[in-house]
């Protein structure tokens, strides 16, 4: 979803910054910016002299900033690797006092995908149930034949499979993201 795109953009920006710094260092060492810059030592500048003069407070602040950055990086890594946003179960609204009903999200996922795959012109369908148990949302990706009537197919999916999902969850305003794509190559469909 959007988190994947944001991760790719952030990593691309960091990669470009590091690439730029590396290229600048190589150009400095090669003497492109002048011979005096190429032979200057790395620690012979005003920034390093300032850091040495302020060592009583600067290094503890730098350490705190480094710990905060490391914790944010660990949180990001955990979110990317371990949390999918997918649900194991969905709470189904019911009458007060009647108890709590939980629908296994895999059952809903398989039912929606199976019903969509029965539509004429559909090669495959994939459904993800995301969000939290009290407020789920569906992300449906449908791969259709190249010559399929996408408007008619969309209407058919919305009126049948997605309407059945909303009815099963007793959630008439269930947010559903429907992505229709067409196959790149034609050819016979293998079932």
PDB file of C-alpha atoms in Angstrom:
ATOM      1  CA  UNK A   1       0.000   0.000   0.000  1.00  0.00           C
ATOM      2  CA  UNK A   2       1.126   3.538   0.689  1.00  0.00           C
ATOM      3  CA  UNK A   3       3.625   2.536   3.386  1.00  0.00           C
ATOM      4  CA  UNK A   4       5.606   0.552   0.830  1.00  0.00           C
ATOM      5  CA  UNK A   5       5.780   3.560  -1.462  1.00  0.00           C
ATOM      6  CA  UNK A   6       6.819   5.856   1.407  1.00  0.00           C
ATOM      7  CA  UNK A   7       9.539   3.405   2.439  1.00  0.00           C
ATOM      8  CA  UNK A   8      10.882   3.213  -1.095  1.00  0.00           C
ATOM      9  CA  UNK A   9      10.920   7.017  -1.428  1.00  0.00           C
ATOM     10  CA  UNK A  10      12.636   7.502   1.952  1.00  0.00           C
ATOM     11  CA  UNK A  11      15.264   4.864   1.195  1.00  0.00           C
ATOM     12  CA  UNK A  12      15.837   6.317  -2.273  1.00  0.00           C
ATOM     13  CA  UNK A  13      16.377   9.803  -0.794  1.00  0.00           C
ATOM     14  CA  UNK A  14      18.818   8.469   1.818  1.00  0.00           C
ATOM     15  CA  UNK A  15      20.613   6.488  -0.885  1.00  0.00           C
ATOM     16  CA  UNK A  16      20.915   9.550  -3.137  1.00  0.00           C
ATOM     17  CA  UNK A  17      22.252  11.693  -0.272  1.00  0.00           C
ATOM     18  CA  UNK A  18      24.855   9.051   0.609  1.00  0.00           C
ATOM     19  CA  UNK A  19      25.760   8.632  -3.063  1.00  0.00           C
ATOM     20  CA  UNK A  20      26.228  12.403  -3.365  1.00  0.00           C
ATOM     21  CA  UNK A  21      28.434  12.517  -0.280  1.00  0.00           C
ATOM     22  CA  UNK A  22      30.527   9.625  -1.574  1.00  0.00           C
ATOM     23  CA  UNK A  23      30.962  11.205  -4.994  1.00  0.00           C
ATOM     24  CA  UNK A  24      31.908  14.527  -3.381  1.00  0.00           C
ATOM     25  CA  UNK A  25      34.550  12.772  -1.275  1.00  0.00           C
ATOM     26  CA  UNK A  26      35.971  11.052  -4.349  1.00  0.00           C
ATOM     27  CA  UNK A  27      36.061  14.335  -6.278  1.00  0.00           C
ATOM     28  CA  UNK A  28      37.775  16.107  -3.348  1.00  0.00           C
ATOM     29  CA  UNK A  29      40.407  13.362  -3.129  1.00  0.00           C
ATOM     30  CA  UNK A  30      40.994  13.495  -6.883  1.00  0.00           C
ATOM     31  CA  UNK A  31      41.752  17.219  -6.691  1.00  0.00           C
ATOM     32  CA  UNK A  32      38.756  18.403  -8.729  1.00  0.00           C
ATOM     33  CA  UNK A  33      38.060  21.188  -6.192  1.00  0.00           C
ATOM     34  CA  UNK A  34      41.708  22.259  -5.993  1.00  0.00           C
ATOM     35  CA  UNK A  35      44.942  20.809  -4.688  1.00  0.00           C
ATOM     36  CA  UNK A  36      44.683  22.374  -1.231  1.00  0.00           C
ATOM     37  CA  UNK A  37      41.278  20.772  -0.596  1.00  0.00           C
ATOM     38  CA  UNK A  38      42.584  17.371  -1.724  1.00  0.00           C
ATOM     39  CA  UNK A  39      45.465  17.378   0.784  1.00  0.00           C
ATOM     40  CA  UNK A  40      43.595  18.814   3.760  1.00  0.00           C
ATOM     41  CA  UNK A  41      42.925  16.443   6.633  1.00  0.00           C
ATOM     42  CA  UNK A  42      39.360  15.546   7.482  1.00  0.00           C
ATOM     43  CA  UNK A  43      39.515  16.883  11.050  1.00  0.00           C
ATOM     44  CA  UNK A  44      41.173  20.184  10.198  1.00  0.00           C
ATOM     45  CA  UNK A  45      38.129  22.454  10.009  1.00  0.00           C
ATOM     46  CA  UNK A  46      36.052  24.835  12.110  1.00  0.00           C
ATOM     47  CA  UNK A  47      33.297  22.287  12.807  1.00  0.00           C
ATOM     48  CA  UNK A  48      35.732  19.874  14.449  1.00  0.00           C
ATOM     49  CA  UNK A  49      37.371  22.673  16.459  1.00  0.00           C
ATOM     50  CA  UNK A  50      33.888  23.761  17.656  1.00  0.00           C
ATOM     51  CA  UNK A  51      33.022  20.172  18.652  1.00  0.00           C
ATOM     52  CA  UNK A  52      36.257  19.850  20.617  1.00  0.00           C
ATOM     53  CA  UNK A  53      35.618  23.165  22.415  1.00  0.00           C
ATOM     54  CA  UNK A  54      32.028  22.148  23.312  1.00  0.00           C
ATOM     55  CA  UNK A  55      32.783  18.543  24.293  1.00  0.00           C
ATOM     56  CA  UNK A  56      31.191  18.847  27.775  1.00  0.00           C
ATOM     57  CA  UNK A  57      27.631  19.150  26.445  1.00  0.00           C
ATOM     58  CA  UNK A  58      27.848  18.342  22.733  1.00  0.00           C
ATOM     59  CA  UNK A  59      28.633  14.624  22.951  1.00  0.00           C
ATOM     60  CA  UNK A  60      25.884  13.771  25.486  1.00  0.00           C
ATOM     61  CA  UNK A  61      23.357  15.598  23.259  1.00  0.00           C
ATOM     62  CA  UNK A  62      24.682  13.754  20.210  1.00  0.00           C
ATOM     63  CA  UNK A  63      24.346  10.456  22.089  1.00  0.00           C
ATOM     64  CA  UNK A  64      20.711  11.204  23.008  1.00  0.00           C
ATOM     65  CA  UNK A  65      19.922  12.134  19.402  1.00  0.00           C
ATOM     66  CA  UNK A  66      21.605   8.926  18.193  1.00  0.00           C
ATOM     67  CA  UNK A  67      19.533   6.830  20.633  1.00  0.00           C
ATOM     68  CA  UNK A  68      16.306   8.523  19.477  1.00  0.00           C
ATOM     69  CA  UNK A  69      17.222   7.922  15.813  1.00  0.00           C
ATOM     70  CA  UNK A  70      18.083   4.284  16.595  1.00  0.00           C
ATOM     71  CA  UNK A  71      14.734   3.759  18.377  1.00  0.00           C
ATOM     72  CA  UNK A  72      12.839   5.309  15.463  1.00  0.00           C
ATOM     73  CA  UNK A  73      14.775   3.086  13.050  1.00  0.00           C
ATOM     74  CA  UNK A  74      13.932   0.000  15.123  1.00  0.00           C
ATOM     75  CA  UNK A  75      10.260   0.996  15.217  1.00  0.00           C
ATOM     76  CA  UNK A  76      10.259   1.468  11.440  1.00  0.00           C
ATOM     77  CA  UNK A  77      12.031  -1.868  10.938  1.00  0.00           C
ATOM     78  CA  UNK A  78       9.531  -3.635  13.186  1.00  0.00           C
ATOM     79  CA  UNK A  79       6.624  -2.053  11.313  1.00  0.00           C
ATOM     80  CA  UNK A  80       8.050  -3.086   7.956  1.00  0.00           C
ATOM     81  CA  UNK A  81       9.010  -6.629   8.908  1.00  0.00           C
ATOM     82  CA  UNK A  82       6.427  -7.777  11.423  1.00  0.00           C
ATOM     83  CA  UNK A  83       3.203  -5.829  11.198  1.00  0.00           C
ATOM     84  CA  UNK A  84       1.132  -6.445   8.122  1.00  0.00           C
ATOM     85  CA  UNK A  85      -2.008  -4.614   9.184  1.00  0.00           C
ATOM     86  CA  UNK A  86      -3.957  -7.773   8.445  1.00  0.00           C
ATOM     87  CA  UNK A  87      -6.576  -9.040  10.832  1.00  0.00           C
ATOM     88  CA  UNK A  88      -7.110 -12.497  12.235  1.00  0.00           C
ATOM     89  CA  UNK A  89     -10.719 -11.810  13.210  1.00  0.00           C
ATOM     90  CA  UNK A  90     -13.417  -9.198  12.688  1.00  0.00           C
ATOM     91  CA  UNK A  91     -16.021  -8.189  15.240  1.00  0.00           C
ATOM     92  CA  UNK A  92     -19.451  -8.360  13.661  1.00  0.00           C
ATOM     93  CA  UNK A  93     -21.971  -5.823  14.914  1.00  0.00           C
ATOM     94  CA  UNK A  94     -24.998  -7.361  16.506  1.00  0.00           C
ATOM     95  CA  UNK A  95     -27.753  -6.626  18.945  1.00  0.00           C
ATOM     96  CA  UNK A  96     -26.659  -5.319  22.351  1.00  0.00           C
ATOM     97  CA  UNK A  97     -26.540  -8.052  24.966  1.00  0.00           C
ATOM     98  CA  UNK A  98     -26.441 -10.821  22.366  1.00  0.00           C
ATOM     99  CA  UNK A  99     -22.741 -11.513  22.906  1.00  0.00           C
ATOM    100  CA  UNK A 100     -19.807 -10.925  20.632  1.00  0.00           C
ATOM    101  CA  UNK A 101     -19.528 -12.485  17.195  1.00  0.00           C
ATOM    102  CA  UNK A 102     -16.134 -12.770  15.535  1.00  0.00           C
ATOM    103  CA  UNK A 103     -15.700 -13.666  11.879  1.00  0.00           C
ATOM    104  CA  UNK A 104     -12.375 -15.188  10.885  1.00  0.00           C
ATOM    105  CA  UNK A 105     -10.972 -12.818   8.303  1.00  0.00           C
ATOM    106  CA  UNK A 106      -9.570 -15.662   6.164  1.00  0.00           C
ATOM    107  CA  UNK A 107     -13.130 -16.899   5.640  1.00  0.00           C
ATOM    108  CA  UNK A 108     -14.273 -13.480   4.430  1.00  0.00           C
ATOM    109  CA  UNK A 109     -11.146 -13.079   2.321  1.00  0.00           C
ATOM    110  CA  UNK A 110     -11.600 -16.463   0.639  1.00  0.00           C
ATOM    111  CA  UNK A 111     -15.332 -15.950   0.106  1.00  0.00           C
ATOM    112  CA  UNK A 112     -14.904 -12.530  -1.527  1.00  0.00           C
ATOM    113  CA  UNK A 113     -11.997 -13.674  -3.714  1.00  0.00           C
ATOM    114  CA  UNK A 114     -13.826 -16.866  -4.692  1.00  0.00           C
ATOM    115  CA  UNK A 115     -17.002 -15.040  -5.658  1.00  0.00           C
ATOM    116  CA  UNK A 116     -15.081 -12.486  -7.724  1.00  0.00           C
ATOM    117  CA  UNK A 117     -13.099 -15.215  -9.503  1.00  0.00           C
ATOM    118  CA  UNK A 118     -16.401 -16.694 -10.703  1.00  0.00           C
ATOM    119  CA  UNK A 119     -17.166 -13.512 -12.675  1.00  0.00           C
ATOM    120  CA  UNK A 120     -16.731 -13.650 -16.446  1.00  0.00           C
ATOM    121  CA  UNK A 121     -13.452 -12.044 -17.518  1.00  0.00           C
ATOM    122  CA  UNK A 122     -11.615 -12.413 -14.187  1.00  0.00           C
ATOM    123  CA  UNK A 123      -8.282 -14.243 -14.162  1.00  0.00           C
ATOM    124  CA  UNK A 124      -7.638 -13.972 -10.413  1.00  0.00           C
ATOM    125  CA  UNK A 125      -8.651 -12.007  -7.348  1.00  0.00           C
ATOM    126  CA  UNK A 126      -6.867 -11.315  -4.082  1.00  0.00           C
ATOM    127  CA  UNK A 127      -8.498  -9.840  -0.976  1.00  0.00           C
ATOM    128  CA  UNK A 128      -6.802  -8.468   2.147  1.00  0.00           C
ATOM    129  CA  UNK A 129      -8.641  -7.627   5.366  1.00  0.00           C
ATOM    130  CA  UNK A 130      -6.899  -4.751   7.161  1.00  0.00           C
ATOM    131  CA  UNK A 131      -7.503  -2.277   9.958  1.00  0.00           C
ATOM    132  CA  UNK A 132      -8.671  -3.175  13.427  1.00  0.00           C
ATOM    133  CA  UNK A 133     -11.275  -5.758  14.477  1.00  0.00           C
ATOM    134  CA  UNK A 134     -13.949  -3.132  15.139  1.00  0.00           C
ATOM    135  CA  UNK A 135     -13.347  -1.130  11.957  1.00  0.00           C
ATOM    136  CA  UNK A 136     -12.008  -3.375   9.195  1.00  0.00           C
ATOM    137  CA  UNK A 137     -11.458  -2.434   5.582  1.00  0.00           C
ATOM    138  CA  UNK A 138     -10.963  -4.556   2.494  1.00  0.00           C
ATOM    139  CA  UNK A 139      -8.353  -4.199  -0.230  1.00  0.00           C
ATOM    140  CA  UNK A 140      -9.350  -6.184  -3.316  1.00  0.00           C
ATOM    141  CA  UNK A 141      -7.103  -6.650  -6.347  1.00  0.00           C
ATOM    142  CA  UNK A 142      -8.664  -8.173  -9.462  1.00  0.00           C
ATOM    143  CA  UNK A 143      -6.695  -9.279 -12.524  1.00  0.00           C
ATOM    144  CA  UNK A 144      -8.998  -9.323 -15.545  1.00  0.00           C
ATOM    145  CA  UNK A 145      -8.618 -10.468 -19.123  1.00  0.00           C
ATOM    146  CA  UNK A 146      -7.382  -7.844 -21.562  1.00  0.00           C
ATOM    147  CA  UNK A 147     -10.654  -7.781 -23.440  1.00  0.00           C
ATOM    148  CA  UNK A 148     -12.885  -7.713 -20.342  1.00  0.00           C
ATOM    149  CA  UNK A 149     -15.540  -5.004 -19.960  1.00  0.00           C
ATOM    150  CA  UNK A 150     -14.014  -3.269 -16.931  1.00  0.00           C
ATOM    151  CA  UNK A 151     -16.997  -1.024 -16.233  1.00  0.00           C
ATOM    152  CA  UNK A 152     -19.392  -3.961 -16.325  1.00  0.00           C
ATOM    153  CA  UNK A 153     -17.013  -6.097 -14.291  1.00  0.00           C
ATOM    154  CA  UNK A 154     -16.635  -3.380 -11.658  1.00  0.00           C
ATOM    155  CA  UNK A 155     -20.393  -2.971 -11.441  1.00  0.00           C
ATOM    156  CA  UNK A 156     -20.857  -6.748 -11.130  1.00  0.00           C
ATOM    157  CA  UNK A 157     -18.213  -7.015  -8.374  1.00  0.00           C
ATOM    158  CA  UNK A 158     -19.658  -4.083  -6.432  1.00  0.00           C
ATOM    159  CA  UNK A 159     -23.258  -5.300  -6.709  1.00  0.00           C
ATOM    160  CA  UNK A 160     -22.531  -8.901  -5.755  1.00  0.00           C
ATOM    161  CA  UNK A 161     -19.280  -9.833  -3.982  1.00  0.00           C
ATOM    162  CA  UNK A 162     -18.672  -6.524  -2.206  1.00  0.00           C
ATOM    163  CA  UNK A 163     -22.351  -6.114  -1.292  1.00  0.00           C
ATOM    164  CA  UNK A 164     -22.297  -9.650   0.167  1.00  0.00           C
ATOM    165  CA  UNK A 165     -19.201  -8.775   2.236  1.00  0.00           C
ATOM    166  CA  UNK A 166     -20.866  -5.650   3.611  1.00  0.00           C
ATOM    167  CA  UNK A 167     -24.011  -7.633   4.393  1.00  0.00           C
ATOM    168  CA  UNK A 168     -22.054 -10.426   6.132  1.00  0.00           C
ATOM    169  CA  UNK A 169     -20.328  -7.890   8.384  1.00  0.00           C
ATOM    170  CA  UNK A 170     -23.508  -5.842   8.879  1.00  0.00           C
ATOM    171  CA  UNK A 171     -21.451  -2.837   7.784  1.00  0.00           C
ATOM    172  CA  UNK A 172     -23.153  -1.021   4.883  1.00  0.00           C
ATOM    173  CA  UNK A 173     -20.362   1.590   4.786  1.00  0.00           C
ATOM    174  CA  UNK A 174     -17.443  -0.849   4.946  1.00  0.00           C
ATOM    175  CA  UNK A 175     -14.475   0.844   3.226  1.00  0.00           C
ATOM    176  CA  UNK A 176     -13.312  -1.210   0.270  1.00  0.00           C
ATOM    177  CA  UNK A 177     -10.466  -0.399  -2.101  1.00  0.00           C
ATOM    178  CA  UNK A 178     -11.000  -2.136  -5.442  1.00  0.00           C
ATOM    179  CA  UNK A 179      -8.080  -2.285  -7.890  1.00  0.00           C
ATOM    180  CA  UNK A 180      -8.808  -3.649 -11.363  1.00  0.00           C
ATOM    181  CA  UNK A 181      -5.879  -4.527 -13.590  1.00  0.00           C
ATOM    182  CA  UNK A 182      -5.780  -6.215 -16.959  1.00  0.00           C
ATOM    183  CA  UNK A 183      -3.470  -8.992 -18.046  1.00  0.00           C
ATOM    184  CA  UNK A 184      -0.531  -7.832 -20.143  1.00  0.00           C
ATOM    185  CA  UNK A 185      -0.746 -10.730 -22.541  1.00  0.00           C
ATOM    186  CA  UNK A 186      -3.809 -12.366 -23.969  1.00  0.00           C
ATOM    187  CA  UNK A 187      -4.239 -16.072 -24.265  1.00  0.00           C
ATOM    188  CA  UNK A 188      -6.411 -18.828 -22.960  1.00  0.00           C
ATOM    189  CA  UNK A 189      -7.385 -18.811 -19.324  1.00  0.00           C
ATOM    190  CA  UNK A 190      -6.294 -21.848 -17.365  1.00  0.00           C
ATOM    191  CA  UNK A 191      -8.635 -22.726 -14.528  1.00  0.00           C
TER     192      UNK A 191
END
